[in-house]
Coordinates of C-alpha atoms (C1' of nucleotides) in Angstrom, one line a residue:
Chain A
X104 CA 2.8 17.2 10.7
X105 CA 3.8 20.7 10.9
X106 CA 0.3 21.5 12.5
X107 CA 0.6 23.5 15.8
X108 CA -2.7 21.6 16.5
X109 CA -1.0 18.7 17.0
X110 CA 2.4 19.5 17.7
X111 CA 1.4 21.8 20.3
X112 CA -1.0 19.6 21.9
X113 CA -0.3 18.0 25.0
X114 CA 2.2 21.0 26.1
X115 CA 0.7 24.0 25.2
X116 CA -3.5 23.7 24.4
X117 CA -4.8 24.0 27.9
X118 CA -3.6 27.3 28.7
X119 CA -4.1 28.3 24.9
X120 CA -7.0 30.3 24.3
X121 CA -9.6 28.7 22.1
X122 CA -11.0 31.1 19.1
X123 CA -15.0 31.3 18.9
X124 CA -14.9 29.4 15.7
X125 CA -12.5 26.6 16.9
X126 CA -14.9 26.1 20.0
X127 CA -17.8 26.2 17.6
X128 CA -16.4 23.5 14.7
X129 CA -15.5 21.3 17.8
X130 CA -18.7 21.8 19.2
X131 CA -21.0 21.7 16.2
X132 CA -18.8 18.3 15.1
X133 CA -19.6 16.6 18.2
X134 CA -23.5 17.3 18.3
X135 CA -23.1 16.3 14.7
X136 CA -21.8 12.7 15.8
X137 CA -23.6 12.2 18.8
X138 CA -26.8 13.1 16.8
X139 CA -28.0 15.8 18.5
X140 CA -28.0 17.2 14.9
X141 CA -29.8 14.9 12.9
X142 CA -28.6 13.9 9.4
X143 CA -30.5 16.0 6.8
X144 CA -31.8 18.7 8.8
X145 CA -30.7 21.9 7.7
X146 CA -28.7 24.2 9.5
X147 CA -29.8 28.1 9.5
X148 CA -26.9 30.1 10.5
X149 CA -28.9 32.4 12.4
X150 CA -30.4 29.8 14.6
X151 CA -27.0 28.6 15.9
X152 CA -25.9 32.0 16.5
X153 CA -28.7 32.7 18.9
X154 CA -28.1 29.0 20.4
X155 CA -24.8 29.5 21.0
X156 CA -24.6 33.1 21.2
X157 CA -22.2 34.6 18.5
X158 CA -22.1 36.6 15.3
X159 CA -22.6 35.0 11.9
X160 CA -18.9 35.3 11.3
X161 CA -17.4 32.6 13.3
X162 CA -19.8 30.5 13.2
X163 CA -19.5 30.7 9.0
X164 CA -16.0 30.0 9.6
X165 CA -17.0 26.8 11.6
X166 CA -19.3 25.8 8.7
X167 CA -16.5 26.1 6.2
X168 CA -14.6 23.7 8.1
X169 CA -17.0 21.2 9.0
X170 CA -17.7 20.9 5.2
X171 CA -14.4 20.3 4.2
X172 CA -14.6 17.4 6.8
X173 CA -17.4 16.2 4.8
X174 CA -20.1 16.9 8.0
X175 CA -22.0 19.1 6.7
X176 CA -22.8 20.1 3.2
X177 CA -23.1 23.6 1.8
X178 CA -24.5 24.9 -1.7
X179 CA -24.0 28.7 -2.5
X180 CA -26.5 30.6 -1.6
X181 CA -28.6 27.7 -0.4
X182 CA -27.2 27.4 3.5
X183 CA -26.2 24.4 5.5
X184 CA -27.0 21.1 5.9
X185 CA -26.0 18.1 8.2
X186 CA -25.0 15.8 5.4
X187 CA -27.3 12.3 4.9
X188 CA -24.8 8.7 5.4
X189 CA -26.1 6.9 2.7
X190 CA -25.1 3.4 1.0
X191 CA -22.9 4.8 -0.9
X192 CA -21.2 6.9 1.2
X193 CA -20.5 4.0 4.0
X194 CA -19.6 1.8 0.9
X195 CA -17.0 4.7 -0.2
X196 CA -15.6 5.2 3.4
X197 CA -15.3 1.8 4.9
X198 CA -12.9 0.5 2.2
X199 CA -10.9 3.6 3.2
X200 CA -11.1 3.0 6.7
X201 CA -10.0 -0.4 6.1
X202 CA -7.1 0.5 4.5
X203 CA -5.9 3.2 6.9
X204 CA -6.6 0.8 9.8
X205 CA -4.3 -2.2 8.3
X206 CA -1.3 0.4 7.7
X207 CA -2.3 1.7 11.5
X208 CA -1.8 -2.4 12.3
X209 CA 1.3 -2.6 10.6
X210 CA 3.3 0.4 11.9
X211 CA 1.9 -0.3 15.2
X212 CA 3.9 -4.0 15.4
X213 CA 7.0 -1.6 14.3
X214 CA 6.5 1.0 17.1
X215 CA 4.4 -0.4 19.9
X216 CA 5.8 -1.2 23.3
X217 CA 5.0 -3.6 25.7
X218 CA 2.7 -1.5 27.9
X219 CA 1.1 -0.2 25.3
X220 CA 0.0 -4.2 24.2
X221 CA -1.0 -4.6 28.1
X222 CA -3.1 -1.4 28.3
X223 CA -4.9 -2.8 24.3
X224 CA -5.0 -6.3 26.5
X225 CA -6.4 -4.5 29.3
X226 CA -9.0 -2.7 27.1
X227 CA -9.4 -6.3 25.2
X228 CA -10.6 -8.2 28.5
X229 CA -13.3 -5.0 29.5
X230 CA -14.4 -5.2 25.9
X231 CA -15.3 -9.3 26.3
X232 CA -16.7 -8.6 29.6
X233 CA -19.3 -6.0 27.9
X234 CA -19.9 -8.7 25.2
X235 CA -20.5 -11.3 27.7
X236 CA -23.1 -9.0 29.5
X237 CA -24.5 -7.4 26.3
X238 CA -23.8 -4.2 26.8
X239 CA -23.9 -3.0 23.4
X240 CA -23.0 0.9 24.0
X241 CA -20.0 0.1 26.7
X242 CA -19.2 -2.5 24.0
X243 CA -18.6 -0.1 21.0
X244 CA -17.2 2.6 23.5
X245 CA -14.4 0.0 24.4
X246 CA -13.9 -0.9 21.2
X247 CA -13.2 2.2 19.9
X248 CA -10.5 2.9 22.3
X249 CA -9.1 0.0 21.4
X250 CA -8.6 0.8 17.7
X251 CA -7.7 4.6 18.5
X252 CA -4.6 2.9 20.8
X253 CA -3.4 0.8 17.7
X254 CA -3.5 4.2 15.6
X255 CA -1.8 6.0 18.0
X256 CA 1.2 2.7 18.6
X257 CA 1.8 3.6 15.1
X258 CA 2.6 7.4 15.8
X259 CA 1.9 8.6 12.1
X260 CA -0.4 11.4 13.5
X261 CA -1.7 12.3 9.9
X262 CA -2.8 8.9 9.7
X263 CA -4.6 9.6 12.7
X264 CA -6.2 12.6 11.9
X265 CA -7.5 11.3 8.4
X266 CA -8.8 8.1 10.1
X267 CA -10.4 10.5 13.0
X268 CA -12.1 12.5 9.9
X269 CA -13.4 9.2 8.1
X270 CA -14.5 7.6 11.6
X271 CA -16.6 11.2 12.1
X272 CA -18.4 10.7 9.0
X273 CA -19.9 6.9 9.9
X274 CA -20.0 6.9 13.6
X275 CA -23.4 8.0 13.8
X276 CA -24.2 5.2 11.8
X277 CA -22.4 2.7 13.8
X278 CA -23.9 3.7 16.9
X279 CA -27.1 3.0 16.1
X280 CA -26.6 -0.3 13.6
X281 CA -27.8 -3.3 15.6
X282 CA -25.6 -5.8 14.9
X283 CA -27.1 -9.8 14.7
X284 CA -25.2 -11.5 17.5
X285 CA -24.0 -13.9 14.9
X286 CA -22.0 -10.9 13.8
X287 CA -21.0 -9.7 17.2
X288 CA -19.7 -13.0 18.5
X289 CA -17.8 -12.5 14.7
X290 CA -16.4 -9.0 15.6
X291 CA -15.5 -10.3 19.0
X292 CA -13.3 -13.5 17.2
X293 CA -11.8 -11.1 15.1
X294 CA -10.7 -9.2 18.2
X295 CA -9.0 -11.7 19.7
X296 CA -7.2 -12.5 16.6
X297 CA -6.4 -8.8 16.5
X298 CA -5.0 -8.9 20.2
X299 CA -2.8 -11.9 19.1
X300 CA -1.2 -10.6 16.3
X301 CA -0.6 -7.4 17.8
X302 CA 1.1 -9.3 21.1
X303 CA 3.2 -11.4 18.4
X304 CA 3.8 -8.2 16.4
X305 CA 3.1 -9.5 13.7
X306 CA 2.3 -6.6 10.7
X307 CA 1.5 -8.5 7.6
X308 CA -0.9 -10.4 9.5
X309 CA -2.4 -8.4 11.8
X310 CA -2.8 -5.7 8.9
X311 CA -5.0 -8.3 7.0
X312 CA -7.2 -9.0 9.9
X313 CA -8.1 -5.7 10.6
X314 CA -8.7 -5.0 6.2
X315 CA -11.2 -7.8 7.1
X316 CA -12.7 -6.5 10.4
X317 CA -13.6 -3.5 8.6
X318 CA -15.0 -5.2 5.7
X319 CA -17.2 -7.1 8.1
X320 CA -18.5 -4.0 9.7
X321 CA -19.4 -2.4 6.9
X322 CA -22.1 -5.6 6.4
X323 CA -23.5 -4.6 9.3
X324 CA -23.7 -1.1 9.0
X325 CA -24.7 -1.7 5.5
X326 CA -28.1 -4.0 6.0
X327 CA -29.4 -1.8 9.1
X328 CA -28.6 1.1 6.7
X329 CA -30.4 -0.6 3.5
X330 CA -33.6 -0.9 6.2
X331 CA -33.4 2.5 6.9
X332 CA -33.3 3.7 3.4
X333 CA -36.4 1.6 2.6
X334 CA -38.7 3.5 5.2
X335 CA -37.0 6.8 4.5
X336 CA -38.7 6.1 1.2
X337 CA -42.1 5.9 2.4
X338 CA -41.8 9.4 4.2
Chain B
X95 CA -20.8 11.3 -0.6
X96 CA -23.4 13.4 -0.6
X97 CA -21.5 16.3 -1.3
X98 CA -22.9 18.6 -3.9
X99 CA -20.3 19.2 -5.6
X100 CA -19.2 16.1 -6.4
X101 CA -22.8 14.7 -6.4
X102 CA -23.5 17.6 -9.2
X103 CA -20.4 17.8 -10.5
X104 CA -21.1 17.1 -14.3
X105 CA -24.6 18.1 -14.7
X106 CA -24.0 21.1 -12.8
X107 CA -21.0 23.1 -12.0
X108 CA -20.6 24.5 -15.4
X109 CA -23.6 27.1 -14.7
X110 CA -23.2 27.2 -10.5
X111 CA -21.5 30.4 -9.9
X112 CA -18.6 30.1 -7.6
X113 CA -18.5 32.1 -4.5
X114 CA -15.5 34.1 -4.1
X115 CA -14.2 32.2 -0.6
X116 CA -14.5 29.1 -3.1
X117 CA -12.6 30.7 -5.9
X118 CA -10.3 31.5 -3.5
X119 CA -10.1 28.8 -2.1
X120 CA -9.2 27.0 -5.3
X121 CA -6.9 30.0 -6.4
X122 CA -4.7 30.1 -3.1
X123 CA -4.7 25.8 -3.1
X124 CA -3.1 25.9 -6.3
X125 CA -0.3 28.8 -6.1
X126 CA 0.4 26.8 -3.2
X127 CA 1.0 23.7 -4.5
X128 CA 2.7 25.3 -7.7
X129 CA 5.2 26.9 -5.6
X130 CA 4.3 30.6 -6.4
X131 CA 3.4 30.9 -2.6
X132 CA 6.7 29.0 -0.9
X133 CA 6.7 27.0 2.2
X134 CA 7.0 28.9 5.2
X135 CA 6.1 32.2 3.9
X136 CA 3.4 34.3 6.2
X137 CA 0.0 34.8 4.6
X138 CA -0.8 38.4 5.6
X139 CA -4.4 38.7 5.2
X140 CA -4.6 42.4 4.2
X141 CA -1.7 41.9 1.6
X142 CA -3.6 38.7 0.2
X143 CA -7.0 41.0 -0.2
X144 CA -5.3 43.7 -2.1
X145 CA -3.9 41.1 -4.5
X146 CA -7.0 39.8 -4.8
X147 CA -9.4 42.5 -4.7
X148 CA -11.5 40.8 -1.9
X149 CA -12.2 41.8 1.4
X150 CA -10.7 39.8 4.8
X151 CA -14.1 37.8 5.2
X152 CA -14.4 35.6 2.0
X153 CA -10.4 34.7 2.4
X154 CA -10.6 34.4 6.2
X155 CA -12.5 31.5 5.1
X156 CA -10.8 30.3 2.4
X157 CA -7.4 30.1 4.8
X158 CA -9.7 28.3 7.2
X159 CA -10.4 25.7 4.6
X160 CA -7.0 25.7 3.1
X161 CA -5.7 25.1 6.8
X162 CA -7.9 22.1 7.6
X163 CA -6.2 20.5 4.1
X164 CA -3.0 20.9 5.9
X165 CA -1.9 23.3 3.3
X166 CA -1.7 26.3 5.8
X167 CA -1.2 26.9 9.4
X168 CA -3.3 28.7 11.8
X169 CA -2.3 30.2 15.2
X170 CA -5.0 32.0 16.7
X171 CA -3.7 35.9 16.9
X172 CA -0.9 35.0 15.0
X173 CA -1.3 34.7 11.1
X174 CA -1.1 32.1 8.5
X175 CA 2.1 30.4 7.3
X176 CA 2.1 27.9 4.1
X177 CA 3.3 24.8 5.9
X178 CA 6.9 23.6 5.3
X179 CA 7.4 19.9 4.6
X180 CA 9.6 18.3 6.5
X181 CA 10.9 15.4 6.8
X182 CA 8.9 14.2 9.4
X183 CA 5.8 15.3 7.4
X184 CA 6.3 12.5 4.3
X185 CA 7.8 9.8 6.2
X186 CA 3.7 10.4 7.5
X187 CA 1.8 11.2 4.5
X188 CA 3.6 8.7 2.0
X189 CA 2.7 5.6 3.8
X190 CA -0.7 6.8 3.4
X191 CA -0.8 7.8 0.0
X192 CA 1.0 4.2 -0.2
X193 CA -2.3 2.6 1.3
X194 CA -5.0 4.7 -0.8
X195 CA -3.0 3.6 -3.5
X196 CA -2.6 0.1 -2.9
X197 CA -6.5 -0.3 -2.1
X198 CA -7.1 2.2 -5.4
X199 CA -5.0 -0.4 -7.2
X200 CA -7.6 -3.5 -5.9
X201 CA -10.5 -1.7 -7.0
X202 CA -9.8 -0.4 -10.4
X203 CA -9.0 -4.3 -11.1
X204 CA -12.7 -5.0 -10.4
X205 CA -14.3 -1.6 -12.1
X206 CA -12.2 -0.4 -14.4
X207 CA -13.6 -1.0 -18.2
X208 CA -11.1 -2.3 -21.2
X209 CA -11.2 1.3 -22.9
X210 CA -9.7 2.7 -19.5
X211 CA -7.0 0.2 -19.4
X212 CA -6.3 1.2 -22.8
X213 CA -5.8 4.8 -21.9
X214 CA -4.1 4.1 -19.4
X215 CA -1.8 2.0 -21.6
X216 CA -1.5 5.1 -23.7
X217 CA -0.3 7.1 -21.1
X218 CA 2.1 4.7 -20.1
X219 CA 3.7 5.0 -23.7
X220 CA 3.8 8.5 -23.3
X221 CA 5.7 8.5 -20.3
X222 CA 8.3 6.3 -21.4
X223 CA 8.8 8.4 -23.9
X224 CA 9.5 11.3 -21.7
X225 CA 11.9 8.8 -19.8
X226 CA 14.2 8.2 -22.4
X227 CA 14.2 12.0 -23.4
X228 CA 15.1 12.5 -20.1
X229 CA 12.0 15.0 -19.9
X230 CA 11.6 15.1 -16.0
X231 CA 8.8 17.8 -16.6
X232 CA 6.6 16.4 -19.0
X233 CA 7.4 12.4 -17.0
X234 CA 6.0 13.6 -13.5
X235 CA 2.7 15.4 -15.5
X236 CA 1.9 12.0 -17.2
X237 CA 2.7 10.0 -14.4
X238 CA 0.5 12.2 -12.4
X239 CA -2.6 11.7 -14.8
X240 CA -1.8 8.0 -14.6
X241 CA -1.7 7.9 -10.6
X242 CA -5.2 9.7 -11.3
X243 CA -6.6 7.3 -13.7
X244 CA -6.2 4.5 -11.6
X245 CA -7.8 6.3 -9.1
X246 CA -10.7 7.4 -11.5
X247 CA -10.7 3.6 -12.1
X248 CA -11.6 2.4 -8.7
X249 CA -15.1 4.7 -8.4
X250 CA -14.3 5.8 -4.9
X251 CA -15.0 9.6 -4.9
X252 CA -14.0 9.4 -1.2
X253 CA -11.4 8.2 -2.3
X254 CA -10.1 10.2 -4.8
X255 CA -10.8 12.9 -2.5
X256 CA -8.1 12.0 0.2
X257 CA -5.7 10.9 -1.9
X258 CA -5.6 14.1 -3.6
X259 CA -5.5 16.4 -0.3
X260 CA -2.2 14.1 0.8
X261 CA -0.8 14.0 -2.9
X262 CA -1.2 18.1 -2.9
X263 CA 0.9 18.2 0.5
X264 CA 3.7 16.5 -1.3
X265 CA 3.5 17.4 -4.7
X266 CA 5.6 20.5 -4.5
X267 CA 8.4 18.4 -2.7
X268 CA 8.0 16.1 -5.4
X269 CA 8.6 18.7 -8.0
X270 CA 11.4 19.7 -6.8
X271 CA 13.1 16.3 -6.4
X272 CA 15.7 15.3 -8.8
X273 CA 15.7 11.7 -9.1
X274 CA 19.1 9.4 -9.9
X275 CA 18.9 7.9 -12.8
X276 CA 19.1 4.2 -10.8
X277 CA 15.9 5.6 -9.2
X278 CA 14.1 6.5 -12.6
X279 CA 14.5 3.5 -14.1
X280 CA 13.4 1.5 -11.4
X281 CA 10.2 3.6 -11.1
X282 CA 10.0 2.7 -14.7
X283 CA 10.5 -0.8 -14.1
X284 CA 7.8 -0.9 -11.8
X285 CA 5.3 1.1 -13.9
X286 CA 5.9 -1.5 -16.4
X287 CA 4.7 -4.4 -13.3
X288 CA 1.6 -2.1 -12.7
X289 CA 0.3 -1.8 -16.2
X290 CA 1.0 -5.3 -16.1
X291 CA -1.0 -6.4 -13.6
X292 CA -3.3 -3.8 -14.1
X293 CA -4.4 -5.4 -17.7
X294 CA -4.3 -8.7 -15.5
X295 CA -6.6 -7.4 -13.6
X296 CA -4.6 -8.9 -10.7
X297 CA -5.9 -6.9 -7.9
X298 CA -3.5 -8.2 -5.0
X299 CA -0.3 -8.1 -6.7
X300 CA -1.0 -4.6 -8.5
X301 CA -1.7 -3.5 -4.5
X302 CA 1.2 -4.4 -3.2
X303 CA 3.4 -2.8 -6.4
X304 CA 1.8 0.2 -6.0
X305 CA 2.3 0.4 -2.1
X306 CA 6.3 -0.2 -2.6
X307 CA 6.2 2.5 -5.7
X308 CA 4.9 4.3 -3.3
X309 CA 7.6 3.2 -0.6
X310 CA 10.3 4.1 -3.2
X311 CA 8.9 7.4 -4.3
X312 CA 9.3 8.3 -0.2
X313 CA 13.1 7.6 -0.1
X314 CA 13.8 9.6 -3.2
X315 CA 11.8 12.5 -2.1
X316 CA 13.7 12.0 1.4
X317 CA 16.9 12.4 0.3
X318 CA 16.4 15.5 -1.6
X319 CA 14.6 17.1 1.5
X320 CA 17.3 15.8 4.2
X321 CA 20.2 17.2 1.8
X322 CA 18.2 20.5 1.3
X323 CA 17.1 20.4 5.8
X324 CA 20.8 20.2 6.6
X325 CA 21.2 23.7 3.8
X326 CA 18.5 25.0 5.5
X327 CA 20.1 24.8 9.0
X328 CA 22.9 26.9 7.6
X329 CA 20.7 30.3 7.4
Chain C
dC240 C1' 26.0 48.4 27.2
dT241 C1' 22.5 45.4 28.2
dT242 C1' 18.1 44.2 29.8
dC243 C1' 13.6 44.9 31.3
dG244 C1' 9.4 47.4 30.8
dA245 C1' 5.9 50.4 28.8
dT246 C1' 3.8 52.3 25.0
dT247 C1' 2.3 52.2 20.3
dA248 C1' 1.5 50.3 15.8
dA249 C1' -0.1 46.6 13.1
dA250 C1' -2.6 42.4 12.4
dT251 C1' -6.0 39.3 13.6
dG252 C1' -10.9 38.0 15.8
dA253 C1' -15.5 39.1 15.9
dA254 C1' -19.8 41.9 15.1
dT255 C1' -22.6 44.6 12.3
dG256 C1' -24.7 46.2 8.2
dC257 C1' -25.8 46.1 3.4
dA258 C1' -26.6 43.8 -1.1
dT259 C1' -28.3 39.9 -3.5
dA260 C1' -30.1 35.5 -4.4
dA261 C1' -33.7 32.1 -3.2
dT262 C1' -38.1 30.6 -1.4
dG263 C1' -43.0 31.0 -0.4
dC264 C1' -47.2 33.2 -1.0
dT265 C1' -50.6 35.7 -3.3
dT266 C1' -52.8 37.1 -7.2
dT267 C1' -54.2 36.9 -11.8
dC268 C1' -55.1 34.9 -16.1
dG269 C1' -56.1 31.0 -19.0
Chain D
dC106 C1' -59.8 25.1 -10.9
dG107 C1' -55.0 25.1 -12.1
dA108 C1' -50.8 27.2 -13.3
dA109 C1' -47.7 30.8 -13.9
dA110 C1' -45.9 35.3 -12.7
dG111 C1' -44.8 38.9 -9.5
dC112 C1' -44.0 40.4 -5.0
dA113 C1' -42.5 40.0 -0.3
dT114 C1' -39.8 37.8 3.1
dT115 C1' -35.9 35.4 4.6
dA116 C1' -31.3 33.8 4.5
dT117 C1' -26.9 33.9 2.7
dG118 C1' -22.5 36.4 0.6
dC119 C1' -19.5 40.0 1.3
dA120 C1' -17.8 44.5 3.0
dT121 C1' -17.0 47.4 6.8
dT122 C1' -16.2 48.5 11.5
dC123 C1' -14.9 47.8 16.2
dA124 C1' -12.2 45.2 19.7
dT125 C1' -8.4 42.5 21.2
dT126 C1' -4.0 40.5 20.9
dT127 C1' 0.7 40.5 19.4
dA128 C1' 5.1 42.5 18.4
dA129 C1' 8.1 46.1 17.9
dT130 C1' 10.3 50.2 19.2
dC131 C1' 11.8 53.4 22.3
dG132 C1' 13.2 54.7 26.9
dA133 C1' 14.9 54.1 31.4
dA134 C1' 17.3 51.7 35.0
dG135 C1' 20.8 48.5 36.5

DNA sequence: CTTCGATTAAATGAATGCATAATGCTTTCG
DNA sequence: CGAAAGCATTATGCATTCATTTAATCGAAG
């Protein structure tokens, strides 16, 4: 897209000058999806401005944003908040996911070249070796990398960026969902079925698998997310 | 999602007063996609607050928002444009609205309620009638509202959501478009195939119609902005 | 005449201050 | 004793002000 974000990034953003309130949304976003911001607690402006040393002005900038990104929510009047993943929401945005991922799949069999497929083969075999050991966190790290390489075979950098945004929203609740190793040994078939339709560049086919890879993940973040519900109720 | 205002939407919003970077917000968005405020144009802030009768803060924050849509661009020290669209840009963004589509299609097939199909039916009437008035005007607006009620259909307010920020990139390229005639029927043709399967209920094969409509929309729209790239060159 | 540089004007980035809405507490009355 | 109303405090919305960067114009030197 015509963003100078993106267009600009490789050659010009490390001797561009970051603005407070860029450095704050990226900051802010990050301890939002590590979880050093917890889901539901409220954000006081003024608080953040002491932590991180700035006027209300930027920082209300970097709020705007981060609502419009879905992050954070913000009633007039009322301040900030770090916005709650429920149900819902994971059941709203995993179907999107899903979809965004298979066209991802599909342009990438167009586009992708052959190192590309041995660096995702690469990152394939390190993944197995994490499952092998049970390495949950290096596990999901891997993984990860491996999906943001098929997004970025399929060089459609909007698609990116909207997947990016989506992923954002959930990612705290897929670091934390323990998945049954039933599932996992799943997740790691579907992989492998993923590598081999990506090697055979095969769209149609690999775009159905991943549709279906999502669909599975959102079980699991689903039941570990019903469980959580059901003691936040008690509270 | 658990964002108010869609959470509150209807029992709500009526009495929330707006805040003015929301209004804004809203007011800027739509001149925007209307045309009034054309493509490449710079957004000086100062002339923008004396239309307005705001000052810089509230629409500081409104261009931040409006920038983040991918309806503006921001260069630190250096202003706000409207983005152009360019080629480049929908050969990104239809494929996507092509997949929100396709995966609105699948759901409305499971939710949507007989008394929506019928509406929907409705408005496909309407449309042909504008198609064999020739009433380019009036056919986009009623095509519009039932791209929109297909996606009302699928209960997916994320959804909805994303589809609409991409559709409003586009829309004033599609606006502009003049279709062929060959090109106008087949659209027709294959809004006849989607309220077909739509009353089906046929989730898969109303997908994949809507993905190529989709497809097709992309190469009129591309012709019109390649013919009016290689004008632009000229200046 | 062209080009490089400096100075100045204009626009953006950020901070401060003021007005207003919301929340919590106290007080009073039923 | 409980509930409602009024007041005080706090936080947010917006305007204003100050600082920094960009760019434009004018002048001087090659």
């Amino acid at each position: 897209m015509s963003d100078p974000k993106t267009m600009l990034a490789e050659g010009r953003q490390t001797f561009r000058r970051k603005t407070l309130h860029e450095e704050l949304t990226e900051s802010i976003r990050e301890q939002i999806i590590l979880g050093d911001l917890a889901a539901g607690t409220r954000v006081p402006e003024k608080e953040l401005c002491a932590l991180y040393g700035v006027s209300r002005t930027p920082l209300r900038e970097a709020l705007k944003v981060l609502a419009t990104d879905g992050l954070i929510n913000l009633e007039p009047n009322r301040g900030a908040w770090v916005s709650k993943i429920t149900c819902a929401d994971i059941d709203e945005v995993f179907p999107i996911m899903g979809a965004l991922e298979a066209l991802a799949g599909e342009l990438a069999c167009r586009h992708i070249r052959d190192e590309e497929i041995g660096a995702i083969r690469k990152l394939h075999r390190e993944m197995l070796g994490h499952y092998e050991k049970r390495e949950m966190g290096p596990y999901f790290e891997t993984n990860q990398r491996i999906h943001e390489a098929i997004l970025a075979a399929a060089r459609n950098n909007t698609l990116t960026t909207q997947y990016r945004s989506l992923a954002a929203r959930v990612r705290r609740a897929r670091y934390v969902a323990n998945m049954t190793m039933q599932r996992w040994s799943q997740a790691t078939e579907e992989h492998e079925q993923i590598m081999t339709y990506l090697e055979r560049r095969d769209g149609e086919s690999l775009s159905k698998i991943l549709k279906k890879h999502l669909e599975n993940k959102l079980e699991t973040v689903r039941h570990w997310l019903e469980e959580k519900e059901k003691n936040a109720d008690i509270e």
